[in-house]
mmCIF file of C-alpha atoms in Angstrom:
data_model
loop_
_atom_site.group_PDB
_atom_site.id
_atom_site.type_symbol
_atom_site.label_atom_id
_atom_site.label_comp_id
_atom_site.label_asym_id
_atom_site.label_seq_id
_atom_site.Cartn_x
_atom_site.Cartn_y
_atom_site.Cartn_z
ATOM 1 C CA MET A 1 -30.675 29.332 6.501
ATOM 2 C CA GLN A 2 -32.560 28.069 3.389
ATOM 3 C CA GLU A 3 -31.051 25.671 1.353
ATOM 4 C CA ALA A 4 -30.553 26.493 -2.505
ATOM 5 C CA LYS A 5 -33.412 24.485 -4.423
ATOM 6 C CA GLU A 6 -32.019 22.189 -7.350
ATOM 7 C CA ASN A 7 -33.357 23.063 -10.827
ATOM 8 C CA LYS A 8 -34.977 19.854 -11.849
ATOM 9 C CA LYS A 9 -35.280 19.015 -15.495
ATOM 10 C CA ALA A 10 -37.734 16.880 -17.178
ATOM 11 C CA GLU A 11 -34.597 14.545 -17.849
ATOM 12 C CA ASP A 12 -34.647 13.806 -14.096
ATOM 13 C CA TYR A 13 -38.035 12.365 -14.088
ATOM 14 C CA MET A 14 -37.423 9.924 -16.846
ATOM 15 C CA LEU A 15 -37.694 6.122 -16.344
ATOM 16 C CA PRO A 16 -34.514 3.957 -16.589
ATOM 17 C CA CYS A 17 -34.737 1.138 -19.023
ATOM 18 C CA LEU A 18 -34.891 -2.185 -17.157
ATOM 19 C CA ASN A 19 -33.958 -4.022 -20.469
ATOM 20 C CA LYS A 20 -30.735 -1.998 -21.039
ATOM 21 C CA LYS A 21 -30.044 -2.243 -17.300
ATOM 22 C CA MET A 22 -30.687 -5.916 -16.645
ATOM 23 C CA PHE A 23 -28.903 -7.213 -20.104
ATOM 24 C CA GLY A 24 -27.026 -4.133 -21.282
ATOM 25 C CA ILE A 25 -28.842 -3.634 -24.743
ATOM 26 C CA ASP A 26 -31.519 -1.059 -25.927
ATOM 27 C CA CYS A 27 -35.250 -2.112 -25.976
ATOM 28 C CA PRO A 28 -36.934 -0.808 -29.099
ATOM 29 C CA GLY A 29 -38.191 2.169 -27.264
ATOM 30 C CA CYS A 30 -34.750 3.339 -25.814
ATOM 31 C CA GLY A 31 -34.853 7.307 -26.239
ATOM 32 C CA PHE A 32 -38.291 8.153 -26.487
ATOM 33 C CA GLN A 33 -38.634 9.735 -23.434
ATOM 34 C CA ARG A 34 -35.551 11.528 -24.393
ATOM 35 C CA SER A 35 -36.756 12.326 -27.940
ATOM 36 C CA ALA A 36 -40.221 13.652 -26.945
ATOM 37 C CA VAL A 37 -38.427 16.354 -24.731
ATOM 38 C CA LEU A 38 -36.426 17.332 -27.426
ATOM 39 C CA VAL A 39 -39.592 17.790 -29.623
ATOM 40 C CA ALA A 40 -40.776 20.015 -26.591
ATOM 41 C CA LYS A 41 -37.624 21.868 -26.758
ATOM 42 C CA GLY A 42 -38.109 22.460 -30.520
ATOM 43 C CA GLU A 43 -35.232 20.406 -31.461
ATOM 44 C CA PHE A 44 -36.972 18.203 -34.338
ATOM 45 C CA LYS A 45 -33.678 16.943 -35.936
ATOM 46 C CA GLN A 46 -31.888 15.848 -32.741
ATOM 47 C CA ALA A 47 -35.240 14.265 -31.504
ATOM 48 C CA PHE A 48 -35.622 12.090 -34.828
ATOM 49 C CA ASN A 49 -31.557 11.209 -34.936
ATOM 50 C CA LEU A 50 -32.211 9.905 -31.335
ATOM 51 C CA PHE A 51 -35.539 7.861 -31.801
ATOM 52 C CA PRO A 52 -36.671 7.762 -35.448
ATOM 53 C CA ALA A 53 -39.917 6.850 -34.420
ATOM 54 C CA ILE A 54 -40.726 9.615 -32.486
ATOM 55 C CA TYR A 55 -43.221 11.288 -35.014
ATOM 56 C CA THR A 56 -44.734 8.178 -36.037
ATOM 57 C CA SER A 57 -45.435 7.499 -32.399
ATOM 58 C CA ILE A 58 -46.711 11.308 -31.383
ATOM 59 C CA PHE A 59 -49.417 10.876 -34.460
ATOM 60 C CA PHE A 60 -50.373 7.608 -32.877
ATOM 61 C CA ILE A 61 -51.130 8.543 -29.719
ATOM 62 C CA LEU A 62 -52.598 11.838 -30.918
ATOM 63 C CA ALA A 63 -54.944 9.531 -32.974
ATOM 64 C CA ILE A 64 -55.846 7.406 -30.342
ATOM 65 C CA GLY A 65 -56.348 10.706 -28.277
ATOM 66 C CA PHE A 66 -59.046 12.274 -30.746
ATOM 67 C CA HIS A 67 -60.426 8.944 -31.178
ATOM 68 C CA PHE A 68 -61.575 8.158 -27.190
ATOM 69 C CA PHE A 69 -61.609 12.148 -26.793
ATOM 70 C CA SER A 70 -63.641 13.494 -29.708
ATOM 71 C CA LYS A 71 -67.011 13.014 -30.532
ATOM 72 C CA LYS A 72 -66.196 12.108 -34.121
ATOM 73 C CA LYS A 73 -64.419 8.819 -33.795
ATOM 74 C CA ILE A 74 -61.785 7.412 -36.120
ATOM 75 C CA SER A 75 -62.617 4.221 -37.766
ATOM 76 C CA ALA A 76 -60.653 1.314 -36.333
ATOM 77 C CA LYS A 77 -59.098 0.704 -39.590
ATOM 78 C CA ILE A 78 -57.281 3.843 -40.098
ATOM 79 C CA LEU A 79 -56.142 3.258 -36.469
ATOM 80 C CA LEU A 80 -54.720 -0.023 -37.347
ATOM 81 C CA ILE A 81 -53.223 1.453 -40.159
ATOM 82 C CA VAL A 82 -51.317 3.984 -37.963
ATOM 83 C CA ALA A 83 -50.109 1.171 -35.493
ATOM 84 C CA ILE A 84 -48.857 -0.712 -38.362
ATOM 85 C CA ILE A 85 -46.801 1.992 -39.683
ATOM 86 C CA ASN A 86 -45.744 3.193 -36.198
ATOM 87 C CA VAL A 87 -44.597 -0.554 -35.336
ATOM 88 C CA LEU A 88 -42.892 -1.026 -38.904
ATOM 89 C CA THR A 89 -40.844 2.280 -38.280
ATOM 90 C CA LEU A 90 -40.053 1.346 -34.500
ATOM 91 C CA MET A 91 -38.774 -2.174 -35.779
ATOM 92 C CA ALA A 92 -36.728 -0.808 -38.691
ATOM 93 C CA ALA A 93 -35.248 1.915 -36.473
ATOM 94 C CA TYR A 94 -34.404 -0.719 -33.634
ATOM 95 C CA LEU A 95 -32.805 -3.145 -36.197
ATOM 96 C CA ILE A 96 -30.830 -0.365 -38.223
ATOM 97 C CA LYS A 97 -29.500 0.517 -34.359
ATOM 98 C CA MET A 98 -28.676 -3.006 -33.201
ATOM 99 C CA ASN A 99 -27.070 -3.998 -36.831
ATOM 100 C CA LYS A 100 -24.859 -0.680 -35.994
ATOM 101 C CA LEU A 101 -24.012 -2.433 -32.802
ATOM 102 C CA PHE A 102 -23.200 -5.595 -33.623
ATOM 103 C CA PHE A 103 -21.771 -5.238 -36.856
ATOM 104 C CA ASN A 104 -19.850 -2.323 -37.083
#
């Protein structure tokens, strides 16, 4: 007899957040993987609600990839600006999430 194959989903391969497992509190990057899967599925609003820095993160990753794999290089100043915008968005979203967690 042949056993039925399991239908594996992207969610089955996601890494757990060690910060959340050890301390019970989300890290600033919690939700990135699930949010990226939602973007891939075309569920853009849900992706933003889950992890607001998803779009700045994707833009940053694409900019870095373009810089390293293209003959035309992006200036370091532009990459730094994109990185700063991404980090500020990430930290603002994290502070809002933690504020809701502790002061609601």
